[in-house]
Every structure is written in structure tokens, then in C-alpha cells.
Coordinates of N, CA, C and O in Angstrom, one line a residue:
X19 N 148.2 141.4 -88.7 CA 147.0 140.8 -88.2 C 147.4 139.7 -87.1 O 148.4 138.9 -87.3
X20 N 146.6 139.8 -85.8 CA 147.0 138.8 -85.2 C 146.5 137.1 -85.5 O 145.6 136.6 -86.2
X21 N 147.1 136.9 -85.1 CA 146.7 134.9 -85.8 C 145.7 134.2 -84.8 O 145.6 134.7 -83.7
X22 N 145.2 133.3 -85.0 CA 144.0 133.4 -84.1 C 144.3 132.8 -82.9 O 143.4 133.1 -82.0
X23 N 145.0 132.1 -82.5 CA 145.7 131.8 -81.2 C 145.9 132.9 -80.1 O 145.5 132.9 -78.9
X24 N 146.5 133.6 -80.7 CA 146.6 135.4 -80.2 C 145.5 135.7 -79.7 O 145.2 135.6 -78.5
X25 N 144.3 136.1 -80.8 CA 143.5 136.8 -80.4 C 142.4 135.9 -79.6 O 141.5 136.3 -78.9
X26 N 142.8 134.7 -79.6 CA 141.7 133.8 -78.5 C 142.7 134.2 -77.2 O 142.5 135.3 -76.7
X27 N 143.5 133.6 -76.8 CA 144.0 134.7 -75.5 C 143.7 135.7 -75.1 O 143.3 135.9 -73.9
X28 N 143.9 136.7 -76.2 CA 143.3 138.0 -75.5 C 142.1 138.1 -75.5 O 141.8 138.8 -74.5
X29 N 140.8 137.6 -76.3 CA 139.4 137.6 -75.8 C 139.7 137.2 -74.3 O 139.3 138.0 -73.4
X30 N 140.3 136.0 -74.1 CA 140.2 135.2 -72.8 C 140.2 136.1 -71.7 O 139.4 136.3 -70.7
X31 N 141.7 136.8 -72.4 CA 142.0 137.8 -71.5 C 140.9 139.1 -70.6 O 140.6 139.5 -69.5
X32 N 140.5 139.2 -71.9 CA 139.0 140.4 -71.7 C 138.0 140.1 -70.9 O 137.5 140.9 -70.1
X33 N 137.5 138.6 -70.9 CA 136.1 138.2 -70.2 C 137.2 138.1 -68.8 O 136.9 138.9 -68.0
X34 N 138.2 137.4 -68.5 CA 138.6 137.1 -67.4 C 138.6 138.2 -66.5 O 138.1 138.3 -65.4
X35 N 139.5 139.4 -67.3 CA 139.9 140.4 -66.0 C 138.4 141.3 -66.0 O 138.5 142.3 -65.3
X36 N 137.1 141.0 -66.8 CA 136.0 141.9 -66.7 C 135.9 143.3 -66.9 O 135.2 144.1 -66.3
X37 N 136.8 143.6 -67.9 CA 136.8 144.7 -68.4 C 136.0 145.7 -68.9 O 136.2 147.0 -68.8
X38 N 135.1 144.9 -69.5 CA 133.7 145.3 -69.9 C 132.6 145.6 -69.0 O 131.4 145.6 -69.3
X39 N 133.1 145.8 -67.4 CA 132.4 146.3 -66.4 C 132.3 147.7 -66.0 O 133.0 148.5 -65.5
X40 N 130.7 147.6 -66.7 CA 130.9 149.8 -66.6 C 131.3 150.4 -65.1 O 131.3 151.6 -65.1
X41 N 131.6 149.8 -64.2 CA 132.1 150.8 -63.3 C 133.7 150.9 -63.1 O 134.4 151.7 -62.4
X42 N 134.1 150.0 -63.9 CA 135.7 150.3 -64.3 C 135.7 151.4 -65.4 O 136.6 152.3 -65.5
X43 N 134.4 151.3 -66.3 CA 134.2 152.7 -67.4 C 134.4 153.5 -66.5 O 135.6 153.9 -66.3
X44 N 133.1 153.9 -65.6 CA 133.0 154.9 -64.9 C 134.4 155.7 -64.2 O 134.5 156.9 -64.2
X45 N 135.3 154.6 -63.6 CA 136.5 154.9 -62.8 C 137.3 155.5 -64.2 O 137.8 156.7 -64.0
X46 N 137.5 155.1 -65.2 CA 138.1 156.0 -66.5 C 138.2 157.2 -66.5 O 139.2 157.9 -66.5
X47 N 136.6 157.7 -66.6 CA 136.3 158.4 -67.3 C 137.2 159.6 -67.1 O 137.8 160.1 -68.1
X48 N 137.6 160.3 -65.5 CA 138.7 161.1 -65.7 C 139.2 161.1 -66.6 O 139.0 162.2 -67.2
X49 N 140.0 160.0 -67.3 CA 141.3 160.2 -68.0 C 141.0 160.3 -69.7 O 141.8 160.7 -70.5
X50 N 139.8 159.9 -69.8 CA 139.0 160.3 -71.1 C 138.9 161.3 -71.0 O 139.9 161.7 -71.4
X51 N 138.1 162.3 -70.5 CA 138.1 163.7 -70.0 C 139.2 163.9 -70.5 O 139.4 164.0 -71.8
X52 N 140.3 164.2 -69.5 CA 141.5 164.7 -69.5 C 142.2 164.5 -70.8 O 143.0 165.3 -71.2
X53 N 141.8 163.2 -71.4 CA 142.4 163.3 -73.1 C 142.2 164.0 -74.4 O 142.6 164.2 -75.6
X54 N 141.1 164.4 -73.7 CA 140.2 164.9 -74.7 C 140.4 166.4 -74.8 O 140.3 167.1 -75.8
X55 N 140.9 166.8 -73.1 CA 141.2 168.1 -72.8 C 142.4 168.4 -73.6 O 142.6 169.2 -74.5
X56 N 143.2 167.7 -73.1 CA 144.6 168.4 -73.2 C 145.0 168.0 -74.7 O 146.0 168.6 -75.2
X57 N 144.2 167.0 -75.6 CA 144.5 167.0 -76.9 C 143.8 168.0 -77.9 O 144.4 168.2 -78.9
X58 N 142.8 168.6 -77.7 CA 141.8 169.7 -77.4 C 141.0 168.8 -79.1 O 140.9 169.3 -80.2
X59 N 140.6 167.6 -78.6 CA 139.6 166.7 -79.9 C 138.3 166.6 -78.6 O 138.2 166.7 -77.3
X60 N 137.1 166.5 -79.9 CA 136.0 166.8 -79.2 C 135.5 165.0 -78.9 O 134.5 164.7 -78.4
X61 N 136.4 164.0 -79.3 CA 136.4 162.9 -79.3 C 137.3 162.1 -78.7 O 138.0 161.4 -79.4
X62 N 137.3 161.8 -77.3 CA 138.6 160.5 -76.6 C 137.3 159.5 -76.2 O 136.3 159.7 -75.6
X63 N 138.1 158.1 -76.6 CA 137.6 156.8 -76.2 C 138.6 156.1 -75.4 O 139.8 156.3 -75.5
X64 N 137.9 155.2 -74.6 CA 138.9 154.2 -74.1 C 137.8 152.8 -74.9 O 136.6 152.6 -74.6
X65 N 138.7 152.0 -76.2 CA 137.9 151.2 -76.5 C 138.7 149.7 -75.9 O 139.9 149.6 -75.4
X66 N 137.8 148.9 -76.0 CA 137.9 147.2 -75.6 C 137.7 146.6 -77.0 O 136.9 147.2 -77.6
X67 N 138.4 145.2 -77.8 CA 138.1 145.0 -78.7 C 137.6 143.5 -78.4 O 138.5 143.0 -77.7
X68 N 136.7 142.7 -78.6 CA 136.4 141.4 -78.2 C 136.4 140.8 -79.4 O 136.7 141.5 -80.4
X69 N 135.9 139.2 -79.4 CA 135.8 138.7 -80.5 C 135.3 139.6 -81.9 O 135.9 139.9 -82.9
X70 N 133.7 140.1 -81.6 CA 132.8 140.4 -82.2 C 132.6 142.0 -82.3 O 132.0 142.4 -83.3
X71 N 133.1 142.8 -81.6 CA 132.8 144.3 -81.2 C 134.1 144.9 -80.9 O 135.1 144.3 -80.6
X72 N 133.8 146.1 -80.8 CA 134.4 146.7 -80.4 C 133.4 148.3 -78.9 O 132.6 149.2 -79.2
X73 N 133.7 148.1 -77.7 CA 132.9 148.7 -76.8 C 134.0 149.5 -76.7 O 135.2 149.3 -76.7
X74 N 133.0 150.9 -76.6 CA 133.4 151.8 -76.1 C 133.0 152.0 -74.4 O 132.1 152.5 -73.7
X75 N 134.7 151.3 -74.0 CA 133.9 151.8 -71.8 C 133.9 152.7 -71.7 O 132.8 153.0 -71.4
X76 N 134.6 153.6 -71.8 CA 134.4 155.3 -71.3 C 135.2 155.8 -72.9 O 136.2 155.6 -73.6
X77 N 133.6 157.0 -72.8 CA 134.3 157.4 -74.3 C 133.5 159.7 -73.9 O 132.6 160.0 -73.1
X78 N 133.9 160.3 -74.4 CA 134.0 161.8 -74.5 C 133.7 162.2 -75.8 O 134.3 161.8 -76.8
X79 N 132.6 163.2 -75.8 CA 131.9 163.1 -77.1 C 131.4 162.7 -78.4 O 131.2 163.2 -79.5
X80 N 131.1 161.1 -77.4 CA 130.5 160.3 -79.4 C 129.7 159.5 -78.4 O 130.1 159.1 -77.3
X81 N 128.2 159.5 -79.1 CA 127.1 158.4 -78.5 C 127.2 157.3 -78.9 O 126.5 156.6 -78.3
X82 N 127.8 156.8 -79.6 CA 127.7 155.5 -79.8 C 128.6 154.4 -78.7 O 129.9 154.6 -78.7
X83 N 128.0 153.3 -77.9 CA 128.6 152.7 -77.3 C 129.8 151.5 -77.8 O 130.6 151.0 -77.0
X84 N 129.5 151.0 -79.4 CA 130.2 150.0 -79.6 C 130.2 150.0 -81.3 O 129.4 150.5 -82.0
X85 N 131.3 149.4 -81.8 CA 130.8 149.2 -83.4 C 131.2 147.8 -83.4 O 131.7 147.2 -82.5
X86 N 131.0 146.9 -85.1 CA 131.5 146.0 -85.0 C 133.1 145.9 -85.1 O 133.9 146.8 -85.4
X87 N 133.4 144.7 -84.7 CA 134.9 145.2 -85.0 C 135.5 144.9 -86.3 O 136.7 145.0 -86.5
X88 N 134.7 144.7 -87.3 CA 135.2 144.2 -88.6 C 135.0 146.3 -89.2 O 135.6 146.4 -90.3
X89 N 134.5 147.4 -88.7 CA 134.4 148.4 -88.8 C 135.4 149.3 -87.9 O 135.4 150.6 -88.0
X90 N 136.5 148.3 -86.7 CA 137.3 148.9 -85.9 C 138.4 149.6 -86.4 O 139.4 149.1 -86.9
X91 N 138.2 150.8 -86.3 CA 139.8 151.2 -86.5 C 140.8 150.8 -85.4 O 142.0 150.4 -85.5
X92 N 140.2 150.9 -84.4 CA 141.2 150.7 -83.3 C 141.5 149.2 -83.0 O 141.9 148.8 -81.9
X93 N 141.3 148.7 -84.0 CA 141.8 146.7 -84.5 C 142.9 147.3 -85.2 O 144.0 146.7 -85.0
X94 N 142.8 148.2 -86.0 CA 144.5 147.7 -86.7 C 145.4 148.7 -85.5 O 146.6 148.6 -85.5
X95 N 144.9 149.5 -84.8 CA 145.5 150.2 -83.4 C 146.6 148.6 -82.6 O 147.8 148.2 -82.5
X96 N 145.5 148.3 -82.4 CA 146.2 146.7 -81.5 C 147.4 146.4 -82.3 O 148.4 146.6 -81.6
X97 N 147.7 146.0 -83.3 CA 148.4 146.0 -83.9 C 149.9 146.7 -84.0 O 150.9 146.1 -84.5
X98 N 150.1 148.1 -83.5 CA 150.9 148.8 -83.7 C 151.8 148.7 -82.7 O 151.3 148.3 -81.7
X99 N 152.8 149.0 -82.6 CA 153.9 149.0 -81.3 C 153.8 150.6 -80.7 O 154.0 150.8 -79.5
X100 N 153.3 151.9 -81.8 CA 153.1 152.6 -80.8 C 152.1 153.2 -81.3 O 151.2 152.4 -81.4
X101 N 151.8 154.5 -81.7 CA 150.6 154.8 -82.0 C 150.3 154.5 -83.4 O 151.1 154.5 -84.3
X102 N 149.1 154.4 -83.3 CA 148.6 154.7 -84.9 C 148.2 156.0 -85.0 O 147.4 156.5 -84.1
X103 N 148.7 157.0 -86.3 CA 148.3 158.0 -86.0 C 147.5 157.9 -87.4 O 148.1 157.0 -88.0
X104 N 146.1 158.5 -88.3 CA 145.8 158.6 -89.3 C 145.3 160.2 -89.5 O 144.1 160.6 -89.2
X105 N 146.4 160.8 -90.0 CA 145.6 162.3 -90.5 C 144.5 162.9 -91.0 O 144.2 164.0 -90.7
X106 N 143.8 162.0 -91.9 CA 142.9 162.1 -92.9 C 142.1 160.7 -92.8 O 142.9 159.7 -93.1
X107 N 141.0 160.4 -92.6 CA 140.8 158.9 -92.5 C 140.0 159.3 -93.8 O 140.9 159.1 -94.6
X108 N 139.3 159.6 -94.3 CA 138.9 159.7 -96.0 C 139.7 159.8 -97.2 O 139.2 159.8 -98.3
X109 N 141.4 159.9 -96.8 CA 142.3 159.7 -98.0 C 142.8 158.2 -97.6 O 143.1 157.4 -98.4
X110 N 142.6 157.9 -96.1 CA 143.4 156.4 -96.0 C 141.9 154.7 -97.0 O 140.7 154.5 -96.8
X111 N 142.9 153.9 -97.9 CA 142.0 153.1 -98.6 C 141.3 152.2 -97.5 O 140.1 152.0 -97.6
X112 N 141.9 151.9 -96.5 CA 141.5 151.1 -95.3 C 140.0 151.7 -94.6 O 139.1 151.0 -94.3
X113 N 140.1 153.1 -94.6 CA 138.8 153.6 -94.0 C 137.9 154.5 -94.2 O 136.9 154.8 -93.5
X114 N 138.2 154.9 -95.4 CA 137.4 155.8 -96.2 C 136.2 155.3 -96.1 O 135.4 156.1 -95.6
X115 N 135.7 154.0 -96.4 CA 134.5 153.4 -96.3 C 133.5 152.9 -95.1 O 132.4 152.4 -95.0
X116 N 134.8 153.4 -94.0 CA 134.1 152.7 -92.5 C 133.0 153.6 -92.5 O 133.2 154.7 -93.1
X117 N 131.8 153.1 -91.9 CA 130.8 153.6 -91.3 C 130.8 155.3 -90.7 O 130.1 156.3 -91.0
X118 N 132.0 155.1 -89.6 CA 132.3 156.0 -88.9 C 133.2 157.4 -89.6 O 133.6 158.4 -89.0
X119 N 133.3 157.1 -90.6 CA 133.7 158.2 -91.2 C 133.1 158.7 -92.7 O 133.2 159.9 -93.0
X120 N 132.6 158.0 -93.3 CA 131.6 158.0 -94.8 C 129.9 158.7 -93.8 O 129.3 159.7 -94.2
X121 N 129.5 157.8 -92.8 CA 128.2 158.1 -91.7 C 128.8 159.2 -91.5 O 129.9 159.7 -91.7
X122 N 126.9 159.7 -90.6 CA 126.8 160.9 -90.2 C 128.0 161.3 -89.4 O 128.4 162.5 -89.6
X123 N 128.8 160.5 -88.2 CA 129.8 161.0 -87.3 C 131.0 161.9 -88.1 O 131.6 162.9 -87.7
X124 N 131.3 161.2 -89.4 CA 132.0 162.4 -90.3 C 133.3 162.7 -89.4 O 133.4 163.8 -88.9
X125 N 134.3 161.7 -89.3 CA 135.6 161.5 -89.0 C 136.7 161.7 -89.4 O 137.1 160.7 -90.0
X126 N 137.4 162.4 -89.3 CA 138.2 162.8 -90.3 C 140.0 162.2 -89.6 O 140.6 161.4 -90.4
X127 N 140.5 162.5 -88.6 CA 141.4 162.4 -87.5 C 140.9 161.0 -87.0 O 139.7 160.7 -86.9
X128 N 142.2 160.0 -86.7 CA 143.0 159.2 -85.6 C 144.0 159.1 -85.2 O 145.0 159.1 -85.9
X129 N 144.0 158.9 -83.9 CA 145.3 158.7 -83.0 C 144.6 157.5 -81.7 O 143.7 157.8 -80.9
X130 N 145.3 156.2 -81.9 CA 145.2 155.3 -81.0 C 146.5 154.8 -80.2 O 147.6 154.8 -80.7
X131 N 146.1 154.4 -79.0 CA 147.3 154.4 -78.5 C 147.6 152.8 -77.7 O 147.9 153.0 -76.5
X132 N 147.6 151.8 -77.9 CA 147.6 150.5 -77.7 C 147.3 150.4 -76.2 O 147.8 151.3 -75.4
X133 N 146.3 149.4 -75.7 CA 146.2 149.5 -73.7 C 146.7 148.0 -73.8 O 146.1 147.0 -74.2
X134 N 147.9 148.1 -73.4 CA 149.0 146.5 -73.3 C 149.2 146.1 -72.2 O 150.1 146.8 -71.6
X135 N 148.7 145.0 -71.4 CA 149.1 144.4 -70.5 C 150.4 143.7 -70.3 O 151.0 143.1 -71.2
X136 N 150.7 144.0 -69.0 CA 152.4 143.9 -68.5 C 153.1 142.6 -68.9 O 154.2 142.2 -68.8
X137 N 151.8 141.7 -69.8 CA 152.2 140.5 -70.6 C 152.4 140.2 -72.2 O 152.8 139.3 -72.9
X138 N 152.0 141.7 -72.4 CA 152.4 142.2 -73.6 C 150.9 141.6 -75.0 O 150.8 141.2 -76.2
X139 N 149.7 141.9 -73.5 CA 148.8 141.7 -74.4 C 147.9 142.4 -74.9 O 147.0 142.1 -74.1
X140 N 147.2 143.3 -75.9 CA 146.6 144.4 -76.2 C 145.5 144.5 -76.0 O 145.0 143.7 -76.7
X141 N 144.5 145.0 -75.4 CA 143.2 145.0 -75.2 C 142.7 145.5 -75.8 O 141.8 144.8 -76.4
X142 N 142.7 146.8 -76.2 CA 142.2 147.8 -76.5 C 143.2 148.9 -77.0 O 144.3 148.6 -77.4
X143 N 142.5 150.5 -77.2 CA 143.0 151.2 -77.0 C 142.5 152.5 -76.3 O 141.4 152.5 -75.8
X144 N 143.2 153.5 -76.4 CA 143.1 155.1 -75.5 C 143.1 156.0 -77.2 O 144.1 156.5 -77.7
X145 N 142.0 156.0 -77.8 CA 142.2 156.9 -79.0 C 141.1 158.6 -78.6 O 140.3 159.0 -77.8
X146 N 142.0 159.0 -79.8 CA 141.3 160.4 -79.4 C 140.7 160.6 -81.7 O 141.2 160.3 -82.8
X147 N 139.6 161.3 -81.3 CA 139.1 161.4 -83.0 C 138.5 162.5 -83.0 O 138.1 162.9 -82.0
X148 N 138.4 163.1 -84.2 CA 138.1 164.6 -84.8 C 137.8 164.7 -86.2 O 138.5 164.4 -87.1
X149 N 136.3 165.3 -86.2 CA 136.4 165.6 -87.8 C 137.1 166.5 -88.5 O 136.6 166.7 -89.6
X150 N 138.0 167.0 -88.4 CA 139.3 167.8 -89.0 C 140.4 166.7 -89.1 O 140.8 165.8 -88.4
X151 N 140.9 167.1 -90.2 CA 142.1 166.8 -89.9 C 143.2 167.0 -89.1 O 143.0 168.0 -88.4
X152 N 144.2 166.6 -88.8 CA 144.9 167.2 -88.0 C 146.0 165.6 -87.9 O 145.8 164.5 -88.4
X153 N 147.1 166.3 -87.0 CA 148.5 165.4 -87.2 C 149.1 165.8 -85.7 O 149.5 166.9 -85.6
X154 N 149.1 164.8 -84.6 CA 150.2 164.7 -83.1 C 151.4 165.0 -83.6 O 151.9 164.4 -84.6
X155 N 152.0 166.2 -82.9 CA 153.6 165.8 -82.7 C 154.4 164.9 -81.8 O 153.8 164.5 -80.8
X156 N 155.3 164.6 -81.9 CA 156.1 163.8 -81.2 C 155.5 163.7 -79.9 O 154.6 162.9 -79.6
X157 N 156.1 164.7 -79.3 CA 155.6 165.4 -77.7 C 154.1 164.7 -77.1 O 154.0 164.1 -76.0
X158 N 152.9 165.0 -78.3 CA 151.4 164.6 -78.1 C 151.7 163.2 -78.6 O 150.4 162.9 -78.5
X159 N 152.1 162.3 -78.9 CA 152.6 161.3 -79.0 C 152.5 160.5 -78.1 O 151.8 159.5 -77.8
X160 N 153.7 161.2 -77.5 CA 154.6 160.5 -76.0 C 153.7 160.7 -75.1 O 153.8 160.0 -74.1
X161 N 152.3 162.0 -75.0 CA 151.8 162.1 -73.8 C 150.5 160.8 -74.0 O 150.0 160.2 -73.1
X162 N 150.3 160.6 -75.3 CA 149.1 159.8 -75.4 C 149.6 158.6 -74.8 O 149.2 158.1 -73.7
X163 N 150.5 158.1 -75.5 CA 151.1 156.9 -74.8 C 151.3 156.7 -73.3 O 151.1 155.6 -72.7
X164 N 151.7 157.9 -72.6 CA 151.8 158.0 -71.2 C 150.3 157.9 -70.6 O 150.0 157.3 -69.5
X165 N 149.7 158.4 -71.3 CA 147.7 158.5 -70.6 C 147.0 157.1 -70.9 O 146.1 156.8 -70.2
X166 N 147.6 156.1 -72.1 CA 147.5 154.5 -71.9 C 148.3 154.0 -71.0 O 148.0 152.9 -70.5
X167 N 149.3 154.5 -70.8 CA 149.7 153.5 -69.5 C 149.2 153.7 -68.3 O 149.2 153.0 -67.3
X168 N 148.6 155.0 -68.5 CA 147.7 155.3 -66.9 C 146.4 154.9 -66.9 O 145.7 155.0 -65.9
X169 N 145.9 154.4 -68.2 CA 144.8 153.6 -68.4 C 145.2 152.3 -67.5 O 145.0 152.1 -66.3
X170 N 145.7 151.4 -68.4 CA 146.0 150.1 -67.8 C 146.8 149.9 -66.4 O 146.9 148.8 -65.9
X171 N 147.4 151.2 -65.7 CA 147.4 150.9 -64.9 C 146.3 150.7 -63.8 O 146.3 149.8 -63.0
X172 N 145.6 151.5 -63.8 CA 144.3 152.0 -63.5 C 143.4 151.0 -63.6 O 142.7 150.7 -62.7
X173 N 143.3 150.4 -65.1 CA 142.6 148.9 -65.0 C 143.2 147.6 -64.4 O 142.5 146.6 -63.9
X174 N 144.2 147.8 -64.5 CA 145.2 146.7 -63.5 C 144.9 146.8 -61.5 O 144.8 145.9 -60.7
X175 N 144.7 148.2 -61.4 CA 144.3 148.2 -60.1 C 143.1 147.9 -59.7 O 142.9 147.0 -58.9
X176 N 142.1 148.6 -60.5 CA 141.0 148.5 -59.7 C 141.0 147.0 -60.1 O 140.8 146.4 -59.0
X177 N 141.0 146.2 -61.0 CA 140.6 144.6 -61.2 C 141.5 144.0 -60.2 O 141.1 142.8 -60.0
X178 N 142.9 144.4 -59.3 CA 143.0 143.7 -58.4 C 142.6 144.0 -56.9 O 143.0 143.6 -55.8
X179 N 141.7 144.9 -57.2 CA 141.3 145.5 -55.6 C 140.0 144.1 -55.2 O 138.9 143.8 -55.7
X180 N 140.8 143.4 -54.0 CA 139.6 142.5 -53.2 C 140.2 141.1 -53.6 O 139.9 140.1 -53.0
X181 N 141.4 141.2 -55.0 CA 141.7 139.7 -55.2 C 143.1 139.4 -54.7 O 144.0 138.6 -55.1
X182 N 143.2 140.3 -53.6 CA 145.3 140.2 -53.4 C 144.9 140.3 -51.9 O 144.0 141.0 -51.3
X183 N 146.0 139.3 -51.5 CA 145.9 139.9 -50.0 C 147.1 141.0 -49.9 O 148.3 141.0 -50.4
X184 N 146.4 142.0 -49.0 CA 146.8 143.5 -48.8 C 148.2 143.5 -48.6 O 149.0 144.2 -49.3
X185 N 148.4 142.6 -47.5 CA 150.3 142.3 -47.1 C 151.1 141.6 -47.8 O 152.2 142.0 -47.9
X186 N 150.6 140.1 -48.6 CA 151.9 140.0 -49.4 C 151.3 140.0 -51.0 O 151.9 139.6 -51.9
X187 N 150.2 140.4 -51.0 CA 150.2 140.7 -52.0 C 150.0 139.9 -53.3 O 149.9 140.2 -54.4
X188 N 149.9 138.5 -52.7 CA 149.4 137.2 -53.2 C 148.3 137.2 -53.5 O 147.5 137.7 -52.7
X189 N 147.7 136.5 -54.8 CA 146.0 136.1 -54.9 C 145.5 135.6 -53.8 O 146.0 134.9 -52.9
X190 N 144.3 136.0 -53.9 CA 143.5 135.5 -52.6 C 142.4 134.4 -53.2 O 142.5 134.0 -54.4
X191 N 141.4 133.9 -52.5 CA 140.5 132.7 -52.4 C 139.8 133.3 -53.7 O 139.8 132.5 -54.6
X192 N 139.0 134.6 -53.8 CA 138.6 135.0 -54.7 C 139.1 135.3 -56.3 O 138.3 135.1 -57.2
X193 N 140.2 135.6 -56.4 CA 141.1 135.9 -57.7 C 141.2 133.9 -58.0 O 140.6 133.5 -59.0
X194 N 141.9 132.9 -56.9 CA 141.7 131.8 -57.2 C 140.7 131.1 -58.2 O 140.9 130.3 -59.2
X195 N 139.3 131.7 -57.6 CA 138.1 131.3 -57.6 C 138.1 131.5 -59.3 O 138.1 130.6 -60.1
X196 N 138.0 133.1 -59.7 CA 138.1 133.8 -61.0 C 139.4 132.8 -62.2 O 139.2 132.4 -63.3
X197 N 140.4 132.7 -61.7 CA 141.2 132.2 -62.1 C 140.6 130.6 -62.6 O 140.8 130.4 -63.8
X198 N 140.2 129.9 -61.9 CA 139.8 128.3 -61.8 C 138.7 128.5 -63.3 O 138.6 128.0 -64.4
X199 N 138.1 129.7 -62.5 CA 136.4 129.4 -63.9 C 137.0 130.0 -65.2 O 136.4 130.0 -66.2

């Protein structure tokens, strides 16, 4: 569990870089797609965890936009150094009872994959979910983790597009501005 020091940083972190801006979802969504594809689950999310919730920005077959986070699987995700994988989430004692898998959605499969800023701070994650069970190998593993790093890279870009100057690459008046508030 993080300690609450921790996780006030990383809220901070969330509202600052605006992550929760659906057209950074939108810019995602490829790679949700593409997770979804190539892990062949009828379910990939990219979630954000904030104080209170858990938002789903770009998510691949599940209508629901957010849950609480006291119902997050992908809270004890943040947590992991690499994936969380859960085979069965109706045999695990932790989640048998979440919402999302006792409820109609009927959840059976997780695999989350930590979205870690280059400061080693967790935001979120890149999970993929399935009502079957089922188990990643190694291989699907290493690719999930590769498809969060192309998350946060991806969110790292587009949040610095407009706040760097182009040539050295320094914050500009704007990033200052964001920075100050």
C-alpha cells in the first residue's frame, strides 16, 4: 500500500500533467485497440487512479467509464513492479466480491501493467480483462509491459506538445505557467 505522502504526489501528479483529458484518451485509443487485439481479450483499458476513482481514459469493450477506487483492481496493479497477473478473480479473496466481477460484467481474468513515470511514479495502468479465465506467458508479459511503456510514452509526449521550446527543449512560458498553479 502506498502511504499517503506517495499517493498525494501522485494525485498531484494526475491533476498537473491533465491526464484525465479525453483527447489524450482519444490519442490512446490505438494502443487499447491494439491490446486488445493482439492479447485476443474482449477487454483492454488504459485506467488513471485518482484520489477517489478510478477513470477509465481509453478503454475496449467495457461501458463503464470509471469505478470507485476502493473497488480498483488496478490500485493493487500500482503497486506491483511488474505485472499483476490474476487468473481467476472469483478464486482470488481480494476480489471475488468486487462489483466487477460478482456484477453483471462477470470478470473472470487480470493482467495490469503499471503506467510509471520516468520518476518512478505510477498513474495508472494498461490492463487487459476477460470473463474466462486464462494465464500470460512470459512473452505476453514482456509485450504488455512494452505497450505501457508506449502508453506513457505517448502520454509524456502529447502533455509536452506546446510546453517545450522546439530547439532546446526547455519549458516554455506555458509549462512555467502550469507548473506555478
Amino acid at each position: 500500500m502506498l502511504d499517503r505522502s506517495q499517493d498525494l504526489e501522485r494525485v498531484a501528479l494526475i491533476e498537473a500533467l491533465n491526464v484525465m483529458d479525453p483527447a489524450l484518451g482519444r490519442s490512446l485509443d490505438p494502443i487499447t485497440e491494439l491490446a486488445a487485439f493482439t492479447f485476443g481479450t474482449p477487454i483492454a483499458l488504459i485506467s488513471i487512479v485518482d484520489a477517489d476513482t478510478q477513470q477509465f481514459i481509453s478503454r475496449v469493450g467495457l461501458a463503464l467509464e470509471r469505478t470507485d477506487r476502493h473497488h480498483s483492481i488496478c490500485s493493487c496493479a500500482l503497486q506491483s513492479a511488474g505485472i499483476l497477473q490474476i487468473s481467476d478473480l472469483r478464486n482470488d479473496p481480494r476480489f471475488r466480491d468486487n462489483p466487477i466481477v460478482s456484477g453483471p460484467e462477470r470478470m473472470r481474468f487480470y493482467a495490469g501493467a503499471p503506467l510509471v513515470t520516468r520518476n518512478g511514479i505510477a498513474l495508472g495502468t494498461l490492463c487487459l480483462m476477460d470473463r474466462e479465465p486464462r494465464l500470460l506467458s512470459s512473452d505476453e508479459q514482456r509485450q504488455l509491459q512494452t505497450l505501457a511503456r508506449i502508453v506513457m510514452n505517448q502520454m509524456e509526449l502529447t502533455m509536452s506538445v506546446g510546453r517545450r521550446e522546439p530547439i532546446s527543449g526547455l519549458p516554455n512560458r506555458q509549462q512555467f505557467q502550469a507548473d506555478l498553479s
